[in-house]
Amino acid sequence: MPLSKAHKRETRQRVVRTAAHAFRARGIDGVGVADLMRQAGLTHGGFYAHFRSKDDLVAAACAEGMIESSASLLAGMKEATADAGIATFIRSYLSRSHRDDPATGCVIASLGPEIVRGSPQTRRAFTEALKRYVAELADYTSDETADDPSEEAREDAMYLLLSGMAGALLVSRVVDDAAVSDRILRAARRFYTKSFADSDGISAGRPVG
Amino acid sequence: MPLSKAHKRETRQRVVRTAAHAFRARGIDGVGVADLMRQAGLTHGGFYAHFRSKDDLVAAACAEGMIESSASLLAGMKEATADAGIATFIRSYLSRSHRDDPATGCVIASLGPEIVRGSPQTRRAFTEALKRYVAELADYTSDETADDPSEEAREDAMYLLLSGMAGALLVSRVVDDAAVSDRILRAARRFYTKSFADSDGISAGRPVG
DNA sequence: TGTACATCAGTGAACGCGCGTTCACTGATGTAC
DNA sequence: TGTACATCAGTGAACGCGCGTTCACTGATGTAC
C-alpha cells in the first residue's frame, strides 16, 4: 500500500475546508480549482484523486461551511436560559465582525443564491446541514414546560430567525454606506432579540406557529 | 446623422432590461455578453457601443432590477390604510410565485452576494436604488399623526422588513424540500404581517427604533 | 532486520472551450444642398 | 422634392486568457517475504 487512508482523508478535508473559506469570500465562480489546490499546498492535477468534479467539491464545501459557521455560533451559547442563549446568538450573528468577515461566516448570506442555482447535490447537501442546524437551535429553545410550543413551531421560528438575520446581514454588506450598514445591524439586533429572545409575554415573533 | 438618439437609448434600455432578467435567473457570472445580446436581438460586437464593459452593464442592470421589482410590488399597494398596504406587500413578496420566479423578483434575494463582491460602481448604483425604494416604503407607512415615529425609525423598520423577507425568500428557494419551503413562506407571512402591518398595540416590530 | 515490490496520492504539461474584449467593416439613417 | 454625404449602431471574425478536466508520470509508502 502507498500512503495511509487517514492521510488521504486529511488531504481531502484540507481542500474542503480551504474551499469552504475561499467560496464564501470570493464566490463559487470566483475560485478556480488550480487556485484552490495551490492554497491547500498541492497542484491542480491531484484534485481528481479526491473529487469527481468541481461540483462534487462545491457540495461538500457548502455543507462544511454551514457546519463550521453554525458550530462557532452555537459554541458561544452556554447561557443559563434559552432566551439568554438566543440573545447571545443574535448578537454574534449580527455583529460587525461577522459582516466584515464573510469567509468564516454564514453560508446563506454569502452563497445562498449560488446554491439556489447550483446542482441538485449541492442543494441537497446544504439543505441537510441547514436542517440539522435548525433542529439543534429548536432543541436549544425547548424549555420543557407546559406551554412549550411544538417542535415544528420551534423549528419554524428558528428558520425565521436565521433567514431574517441572514437577510439583514446580506443587506448590511451590500449597502455602500457605512452609517446605513451599521444602522441596519443595530436595528436588527434589537428587533430579533425582542422577537425571539424575550419570553415576557409581549413578544410577537416567538413562538410563531 | 445616423439613427436617432432615441433609438440608441431604446436599444440600450432593451439590453439592460434583458440583463436584469437574465442575471436574476442565472447569476451574473452565468450570463455571457454574447448570450445576452443574442437574447436582445443583436450580435455581441455591438455591445461596446452602449457599455464600456460588462461591469458597466452589471451596475445598470442591478439598479434596473431593483427598480422594476420594487415598482411591481409597490403597484399592488392601493389600500386605504398603511397597514393594509404593507400586508398586501408582504403577501406578494412572500408568495410562492415570487419564490418560483427569480427572474422578475427581488434582486437582494437573487444577486445580493454577487453585488457584495461586485465593483464599487455596482454597489453604488444598487445602494442608491435600494435607498429610494426604502424611502418610498417609509413614506407610505407614515400616518401623519402625533405618535408617527421619525423618518429614520420608519426607514430602519423598512430595511428590517425588506431584508428579513429577502432572507426568508432566499432560504425558501435554497431548501431542497418543498414542504419545508412552503412552511417557511407561510410562517414568514404570518410573522412579518404581525410585526410590520399590525398597529393594534401589541406589535413588537413596528416601529423599531 | 533487510530488501523487493505493488500501490496510488500527487505532479505538471496539455486539451478544448467559452469568456470579455477588439477591430475593420457595412449599411441604414438624418441632414445639407 | 431629390440627391450626395457624413455618421455611427450594429456586424462578425479574431484575440488572449483562464477555466475545468485529462493523462502519462513519479516517487514515497506499507506490506510480503
Coordinates of C-alpha atoms (C1' of nucleotides) in Angstrom, one line a residue:
Chain A
M1 CA 0.0 0.0 0.0
P2 CA 1.1 3.6 -0.6
L3 CA 0.2 6.4 1.8
S4 CA -2.4 5.7 4.5
K5 CA -6.1 6.2 4.2
A6 CA -6.0 8.6 7.1
H7 CA -3.5 10.8 5.1
K8 CA -5.9 10.9 2.1
R9 CA -8.8 11.8 4.3
E10 CA -6.9 14.6 5.9
T11 CA -5.8 16.0 2.5
R12 CA -9.4 15.9 1.2
Q13 CA -10.6 17.6 4.4
R14 CA -8.0 20.3 4.0
V15 CA -9.1 21.0 0.4
V16 CA -12.8 21.1 1.5
R17 CA -12.1 23.5 4.4
T18 CA -10.0 25.7 2.1
A19 CA -12.8 25.8 -0.4
A20 CA -15.4 26.5 2.2
H21 CA -13.5 29.6 3.1
A22 CA -12.5 30.7 -0.4
F23 CA -16.0 30.3 -1.8
R24 CA -17.6 32.4 0.9
A25 CA -15.0 35.1 0.4
R26 CA -14.9 35.2 -3.4
G27 CA -17.9 33.2 -4.6
I28 CA -18.0 29.8 -6.1
D29 CA -17.4 31.0 -9.7
G30 CA -14.7 33.3 -8.4
V31 CA -12.5 30.5 -7.2
G32 CA -10.7 28.1 -9.6
V33 CA -9.6 24.5 -8.9
A34 CA -5.9 25.3 -9.5
D35 CA -6.1 28.4 -7.3
L36 CA -7.7 26.3 -4.5
M37 CA -5.2 23.4 -4.7
R38 CA -2.3 25.9 -4.6
Q39 CA -3.8 27.4 -1.4
A40 CA -4.0 23.9 0.0
G41 CA -0.4 23.3 -0.8
L42 CA -0.9 21.0 -3.8
T43 CA -1.0 21.1 -7.6
H44 CA -4.2 21.1 -9.6
G45 CA -3.8 17.7 -11.1
G46 CA -4.3 15.9 -7.8
F47 CA -7.7 17.4 -7.4
Y48 CA -9.4 14.4 -9.2
A49 CA -7.9 11.9 -6.8
H50 CA -10.3 13.4 -4.2
F51 CA -13.3 14.7 -6.2
R52 CA -15.2 13.6 -9.2
S53 CA -15.7 17.2 -10.3
K54 CA -15.6 20.8 -9.1
D55 CA -19.3 20.4 -8.4
D56 CA -18.6 17.5 -6.1
L57 CA -16.3 19.7 -4.1
V58 CA -18.9 22.6 -4.1
A59 CA -21.5 20.3 -2.5
A60 CA -19.0 19.2 0.2
A61 CA -17.7 22.8 0.8
C62 CA -21.2 24.3 1.2
A63 CA -22.2 21.8 3.8
E64 CA -18.8 22.2 5.5
G65 CA -19.2 26.0 5.7
M66 CA -22.7 25.7 7.1
I67 CA -21.5 23.2 9.8
E68 CA -18.4 25.3 10.7
S69 CA -20.2 28.6 11.0
S70 CA -23.1 27.1 12.9
A71 CA -20.7 25.3 15.3
S72 CA -18.8 28.5 16.1
L73 CA -22.1 30.4 16.6
L74 CA -23.6 27.6 18.8
A75 CA -20.3 27.3 20.8
G76 CA -20.9 30.8 22.3
M77 CA -24.3 29.8 23.7
K78 CA -23.6 28.4 27.2
E79 CA -26.2 30.6 28.9
A80 CA -28.5 29.5 31.8
T81 CA -31.7 30.3 30.0
A82 CA -32.7 29.7 26.4
D83 CA -33.6 33.4 25.9
A84 CA -30.1 34.5 27.1
G85 CA -28.5 31.9 24.8
I86 CA -30.5 33.0 21.8
A87 CA -29.8 36.7 22.6
T88 CA -26.0 35.9 22.5
F89 CA -26.5 34.0 19.3
I90 CA -28.3 37.1 17.8
R91 CA -25.6 39.5 19.0
S92 CA -22.8 37.3 17.5
Y93 CA -24.6 36.8 14.2
L94 CA -25.5 40.5 13.7
S95 CA -22.0 41.8 14.7
R96 CA -19.8 44.0 12.6
S97 CA -17.1 41.3 12.7
H98 CA -19.5 38.8 11.1
R99 CA -20.5 41.4 8.5
D100 CA -16.8 42.2 7.7
D101 CA -15.6 38.6 7.5
P102 CA -17.8 36.5 5.1
A103 CA -15.0 33.9 4.8
T104 CA -15.8 32.3 8.1
G105 CA -19.4 33.4 8.3
C106 CA -22.9 32.3 7.4
V107 CA -23.2 30.4 4.1
I108 CA -26.7 31.6 3.4
A109 CA -25.6 35.2 3.3
S110 CA -22.5 34.6 1.2
L111 CA -23.5 31.8 -1.1
G112 CA -27.3 31.4 -0.9
P113 CA -28.2 32.4 -4.4
E114 CA -25.3 30.5 -6.0
I115 CA -26.6 27.4 -4.1
V116 CA -30.1 28.0 -5.4
R117 CA -28.7 27.9 -8.9
G118 CA -26.4 25.1 -8.1
S119 CA -26.6 21.4 -8.8
P120 CA -29.2 19.1 -7.0
Q121 CA -26.3 17.5 -5.0
T122 CA -25.2 20.9 -3.7
R123 CA -28.7 21.9 -2.7
R124 CA -29.3 18.5 -1.1
A125 CA -26.0 18.6 0.9
F126 CA -26.7 22.2 2.0
T127 CA -30.3 21.5 3.0
E128 CA -29.3 18.6 5.2
A129 CA -26.7 20.7 7.0
L130 CA -29.2 23.5 7.4
K131 CA -31.9 21.2 8.8
R132 CA -29.6 19.8 11.4
Y133 CA -28.6 23.3 12.4
V134 CA -32.2 24.4 12.8
A135 CA -33.1 21.3 14.7
E136 CA -30.3 21.9 17.1
L137 CA -31.4 25.5 17.6
A138 CA -35.0 24.3 18.1
D139 CA -33.9 21.8 20.7
Y140 CA -32.0 24.6 22.4
T141 CA -35.1 26.8 22.7
S142 CA -37.2 24.0 24.2
D143 CA -37.9 24.7 27.8
E144 CA -39.9 21.5 28.6
T145 CA -42.8 23.4 30.3
A146 CA -46.5 23.0 29.6
D147 CA -46.7 25.9 27.2
D148 CA -43.6 24.8 25.2
P149 CA -44.7 25.0 21.6
S150 CA -44.5 22.0 19.3
E151 CA -41.1 21.1 17.8
E152 CA -42.4 22.1 14.3
A153 CA -43.4 25.5 15.6
R154 CA -40.0 26.0 17.3
E155 CA -38.3 24.9 14.0
D156 CA -40.3 27.4 12.0
A157 CA -39.3 30.1 14.5
M158 CA -35.6 29.3 14.0
Y159 CA -36.0 29.3 10.2
L160 CA -37.5 32.7 10.6
L161 CA -34.8 34.0 12.9
L162 CA -31.9 32.6 10.9
S163 CA -33.3 33.7 7.5
G164 CA -34.2 37.1 8.8
M165 CA -30.8 37.7 10.2
A166 CA -29.2 36.3 7.1
G167 CA -31.1 38.9 5.1
A168 CA -30.2 41.7 7.4
L169 CA -26.5 40.7 7.3
L170 CA -26.6 40.5 3.5
V171 CA -28.2 44.0 3.1
S172 CA -25.7 45.4 5.7
R173 CA -22.9 44.0 3.4
V174 CA -24.4 45.1 0.1
V175 CA -25.1 48.7 1.2
D176 CA -22.4 51.2 0.1
D177 CA -22.8 53.4 3.1
A178 CA -21.2 52.5 6.4
A179 CA -23.7 54.6 8.5
V180 CA -26.7 52.8 7.0
S181 CA -25.0 49.5 7.3
D182 CA -24.4 50.0 11.0
R183 CA -28.0 51.2 11.5
I184 CA -29.3 48.1 9.9
L185 CA -27.3 45.8 12.1
R186 CA -28.2 47.7 15.2
A187 CA -31.9 47.8 14.4
A188 CA -31.8 44.1 13.5
R189 CA -30.2 43.2 16.8
R190 CA -32.9 45.0 18.7
F191 CA -35.7 43.6 16.6
Y192 CA -34.7 39.9 16.6
T193 CA -33.8 40.0 20.2
K194 CA -37.2 41.4 21.1
S195 CA -38.9 38.9 18.8
F196 CA -37.0 35.7 19.5
A197 CA -35.2 36.1 22.9
D198 CA -37.8 37.8 25.0
S199 CA -40.5 35.5 26.5
D200 CA -42.0 38.2 28.7
G201 CA -45.4 37.9 27.1
I202 CA -45.4 40.8 24.6
S203 CA -43.2 39.1 22.0
A204 CA -44.8 38.8 18.7
G205 CA -42.3 36.5 17.0
R206 CA -41.8 33.7 19.4
P207 CA -43.5 31.3 19.2
V208 CA -44.8 31.8 15.7
G209 CA -46.7 28.8 14.5
Chain B
M1 CA -26.6 61.9 -38.6
P2 CA -27.3 58.1 -38.5
L3 CA -30.0 56.6 -36.4
S4 CA -31.7 58.8 -33.8
K5 CA -30.6 59.2 -30.2
A6 CA -34.0 57.9 -29.1
H7 CA -33.3 54.6 -31.0
K8 CA -30.0 54.2 -29.3
R9 CA -31.5 54.9 -25.9
E10 CA -34.2 52.3 -26.6
T11 CA -31.7 49.6 -27.6
R12 CA -29.5 50.3 -24.5
Q13 CA -32.6 50.0 -22.3
R14 CA -33.6 46.8 -24.0
V15 CA -30.2 45.3 -23.3
V16 CA -30.3 46.5 -19.6
R17 CA -33.8 45.0 -19.1
T18 CA -32.8 41.7 -20.7
A19 CA -29.7 41.6 -18.5
A20 CA -31.7 42.5 -15.4
H21 CA -33.9 39.4 -16.0
A22 CA -31.1 37.0 -17.1
F23 CA -28.8 37.9 -14.2
R24 CA -31.5 37.3 -11.7
A25 CA -32.4 33.9 -13.3
R26 CA -28.9 32.6 -13.9
G27 CA -26.5 34.8 -12.0
I28 CA -24.1 37.5 -13.2
D29 CA -21.3 35.0 -13.9
G30 CA -23.8 32.7 -15.5
V31 CA -24.7 35.1 -18.3
G32 CA -22.3 36.0 -21.1
V33 CA -22.3 39.2 -23.1
A34 CA -22.8 37.3 -26.4
D35 CA -25.7 35.3 -25.0
L36 CA -27.3 38.5 -23.7
M37 CA -27.0 40.4 -26.9
R38 CA -28.5 37.4 -28.8
Q39 CA -31.5 37.5 -26.4
A40 CA -31.9 41.2 -27.1
G41 CA -31.8 40.5 -30.9
L42 CA -28.3 41.8 -31.6
T43 CA -24.8 40.5 -32.0
H44 CA -22.1 40.7 -29.4
G45 CA -19.9 43.2 -31.1
G46 CA -22.4 46.0 -30.8
F47 CA -22.3 45.7 -27.0
Y48 CA -19.5 48.2 -26.7
A49 CA -21.4 50.9 -28.5
H50 CA -23.6 51.0 -25.3
F51 CA -21.4 49.9 -22.4
R52 CA -17.8 50.4 -21.5
S53 CA -17.5 46.9 -20.1
K54 CA -19.7 44.1 -18.8
D55 CA -19.3 45.6 -15.4
D56 CA -20.8 48.8 -16.6
L57 CA -23.9 46.8 -17.7
V58 CA -24.0 44.9 -14.4
A59 CA -24.3 48.1 -12.4
A60 CA -27.1 49.4 -14.6
A61 CA -28.9 46.0 -14.6
C62 CA -28.8 45.6 -10.8
A63 CA -30.3 49.0 -10.3
E64 CA -32.8 48.4 -13.0
G65 CA -33.9 45.0 -11.5
M66 CA -34.3 46.7 -8.1
I67 CA -36.4 49.5 -9.6
E68 CA -38.5 47.1 -11.6
S69 CA -39.3 44.6 -8.9
S70 CA -40.0 47.3 -6.3
A71 CA -42.3 49.1 -8.7
S72 CA -44.3 46.0 -9.4
L73 CA -44.5 45.3 -5.6
L74 CA -45.5 48.9 -4.8
A75 CA -48.1 49.0 -7.6
G76 CA -50.2 46.5 -5.7
M77 CA -50.5 48.7 -2.6
K78 CA -53.5 50.9 -3.2
E79 CA -55.1 50.2 0.1
A80 CA -56.9 52.6 2.4
T81 CA -54.6 52.2 5.4
A82 CA -50.9 51.8 5.6
D83 CA -51.2 48.5 7.5
A84 CA -53.4 47.0 4.8
G85 CA -51.0 48.2 2.1
I86 CA -48.0 46.7 3.9
A87 CA -49.9 43.5 4.5
T88 CA -50.5 43.3 0.7
F89 CA -46.9 44.0 0.1
I90 CA -45.8 41.2 2.4
R91 CA -48.3 38.7 0.9
S92 CA -46.9 39.4 -2.6
Y93 CA -43.3 39.3 -1.6
L94 CA -43.6 36.1 0.3
S95 CA -45.7 34.3 -2.3
R96 CA -44.9 31.1 -4.0
S97 CA -45.0 32.8 -7.4
H98 CA -42.2 35.2 -6.2
R99 CA -40.2 32.2 -4.9
D100 CA -40.6 30.3 -8.1
D101 CA -39.8 33.2 -10.5
P102 CA -36.5 34.9 -9.5
A103 CA -36.1 36.4 -13.0
T104 CA -38.6 39.2 -12.2
G105 CA -38.2 39.2 -8.4
C106 CA -36.2 40.8 -5.7
V107 CA -32.6 41.5 -6.6
I108 CA -31.4 41.2 -3.0
A109 CA -32.5 37.6 -2.8
S110 CA -31.2 36.6 -6.3
L111 CA -28.0 38.6 -6.6
G112 CA -27.2 40.1 -3.2
P113 CA -23.9 38.2 -2.5
E114 CA -22.7 38.8 -6.1
I115 CA -23.3 42.5 -5.7
V116 CA -21.4 42.4 -2.4
R117 CA -18.4 41.0 -4.2
G118 CA -19.0 43.3 -7.2
S119 CA -17.4 46.5 -8.3
P120 CA -17.8 49.8 -6.4
Q121 CA -20.0 51.2 -9.2
T122 CA -22.3 48.2 -8.9
R123 CA -22.7 48.5 -5.2
R124 CA -23.1 52.3 -5.5
A125 CA -25.8 52.0 -8.2
F126 CA -27.6 49.3 -6.3
T127 CA -27.5 51.1 -2.9
E128 CA -29.0 54.2 -4.5
A129 CA -31.9 52.2 -5.9
L130 CA -32.4 50.4 -2.6
K131 CA -32.4 53.7 -0.6
R132 CA -35.0 55.2 -2.9
Y133 CA -37.1 52.1 -2.5
V134 CA -36.9 52.1 1.3
A135 CA -37.6 55.9 1.4
E136 CA -40.7 55.3 -0.7
L137 CA -41.9 52.5 1.7
A138 CA -41.2 54.6 4.7
D139 CA -43.2 57.5 3.2
Y140 CA -46.0 55.1 2.6
T141 CA -46.1 53.9 6.3
S142 CA -46.2 57.5 7.6
D143 CA -49.6 58.2 9.1
E144 CA -49.0 61.8 10.0
T145 CA -50.4 61.5 13.5
A146 CA -48.8 62.6 16.8
D147 CA -47.2 59.2 17.5
D148 CA -45.8 58.8 14.0
P149 CA -42.2 57.6 14.5
S150 CA -39.3 59.6 13.0
E151 CA -38.5 59.1 9.3
E152 CA -35.2 57.4 10.3
A153 CA -37.1 54.9 12.5
R154 CA -39.6 54.2 9.7
E155 CA -36.7 53.6 7.3
D156 CA -35.0 51.3 9.7
A157 CA -38.2 49.3 10.0
M158 CA -38.5 49.0 6.2
Y159 CA -34.9 47.9 6.0
L160 CA -35.7 45.2 8.5
L161 CA -38.9 44.2 6.8
L162 CA -37.3 44.0 3.3
S163 CA -34.1 42.3 4.4
G164 CA -36.0 39.8 6.6
M165 CA -38.3 38.9 3.8
A166 CA -35.4 38.6 1.4
G167 CA -33.7 36.2 3.7
A168 CA -36.9 34.1 4.1
L169 CA -37.4 34.1 0.3
L170 CA -33.8 33.0 -0.2
V171 CA -34.0 30.2 2.3
S172 CA -37.3 29.0 0.9
R173 CA -35.5 28.8 -2.5
V174 CA -32.4 27.2 -1.3
V175 CA -34.1 24.4 0.6
D176 CA -34.4 21.1 -1.3
D177 CA -37.7 20.2 0.3
A178 CA -41.0 21.6 -1.0
A179 CA -42.8 21.1 2.3
V180 CA -40.2 22.9 4.4
S181 CA -40.0 25.7 1.7
D182 CA -43.8 26.2 1.9
R183 CA -43.7 26.2 5.7
I184 CA -41.0 28.9 5.8
L185 CA -43.1 31.1 3.5
R186 CA -46.2 30.7 5.5
A187 CA -44.5 31.3 8.8
A188 CA -42.8 34.3 7.4
R189 CA -46.0 35.8 6.0
R190 CA -47.6 35.5 9.5
F191 CA -44.6 36.8 11.4
Y192 CA -43.9 39.9 9.2
T193 CA -47.5 40.8 8.9
K194 CA -47.8 40.7 12.7
S195 CA -44.6 42.6 13.2
F196 CA -45.0 45.3 10.5
A197 CA -48.6 45.5 9.4
D198 CA -50.5 45.4 12.7
S199 CA -50.6 48.6 14.7
D200 CA -53.0 47.3 17.3
G201 CA -50.6 47.9 20.1
I202 CA -49.0 44.5 20.6
S203 CA -46.7 44.7 17.6
A204 CA -43.0 44.3 18.6
G205 CA -41.5 45.1 15.2
R206 CA -43.1 48.4 14.2
P207 CA -41.8 50.9 15.0
V208 CA -38.4 49.6 15.8
G209 CA -36.0 52.5 16.6
Chain C
dT1 C1' 16.1 -6.8 10.4
dG2 C1' 16.6 -6.0 5.5
dT3 C1' 15.1 -5.9 0.6
dA4 C1' 11.9 -6.1 -3.5
dC5 C1' 7.6 -4.8 -4.9
dA6 C1' 2.9 -3.0 -5.8
dT7 C1' 0.0 0.9 -4.9
dC8 C1' -1.8 5.4 -5.7
dA9 C1' -1.6 10.5 -4.0
dG10 C1' 0.3 13.9 -6.1
dT11 C1' 2.8 16.3 -10.4
dG12 C1' 2.7 19.3 -14.3
dA13 C1' 2.1 19.6 -19.3
dA14 C1' -1.7 19.7 -22.4
dC15 C1' -6.6 19.8 -24.0
dG16 C1' -10.9 22.1 -25.7
dC17 C1' -13.9 25.7 -24.6
dG18 C1' -16.3 29.9 -23.5
dC19 C1' -15.4 34.2 -21.8
dG20 C1' -14.8 39.5 -22.3
dT21 C1' -13.0 42.5 -25.5
dT22 C1' -11.1 44.4 -30.1
dC23 C1' -11.5 45.9 -34.6
dA24 C1' -12.1 46.6 -39.6
dC25 C1' -16.4 46.8 -41.9
dT26 C1' -21.2 47.9 -43.5
dG27 C1' -25.3 50.0 -44.5
dA28 C1' -29.5 52.5 -42.8
dT29 C1' -30.3 57.0 -41.5
dG30 C1' -31.0 62.3 -40.8
dT31 C1' -29.1 66.4 -42.8
dA32 C1' -27.3 69.8 -46.2
dC33 C1' -27.7 71.5 -50.5
Chain D
dT1 C1' -38.7 67.3 -53.8
dG2 C1' -34.5 64.8 -55.0
dT3 C1' -29.5 63.6 -54.3
dA4 C1' -24.9 63.2 -52.1
dC5 C1' -22.8 62.7 -47.9
dA6 C1' -21.1 62.0 -43.1
dT7 C1' -22.3 59.5 -39.1
dC8 C1' -22.2 55.6 -36.1
dA9 C1' -25.3 51.5 -34.3
dG10 C1' -24.6 47.2 -35.3
dT11 C1' -21.8 43.0 -37.6
dG12 C1' -18.9 39.0 -37.2
dA13 C1' -14.2 37.2 -37.3
dA14 C1' -10.4 37.2 -34.3
dC15 C1' -7.6 37.9 -29.9
dG16 C1' -5.7 36.3 -25.4
dC17 C1' -6.9 34.2 -21.2
dG18 C1' -8.3 31.3 -17.5
dC19 C1' -11.3 27.8 -16.7
dG20 C1' -12.4 22.5 -15.6
dT21 C1' -10.6 18.3 -16.9
dT22 C1' -7.3 14.6 -18.8
dC23 C1' -3.3 11.9 -18.6
dA24 C1' 1.3 9.8 -18.7
dC25 C1' 4.4 10.0 -15.0
dT26 C1' 6.9 9.8 -10.4
dG27 C1' 8.3 8.6 -6.1
dA28 C1' 7.2 7.9 -1.1
dT29 C1' 4.9 4.4 1.3
dG30 C1' 3.1 -0.1 3.8
dT31 C1' 3.4 -4.9 3.1
dA32 C1' 5.3 -9.5 1.9
dC33 C1' 9.0 -12.4 2.2

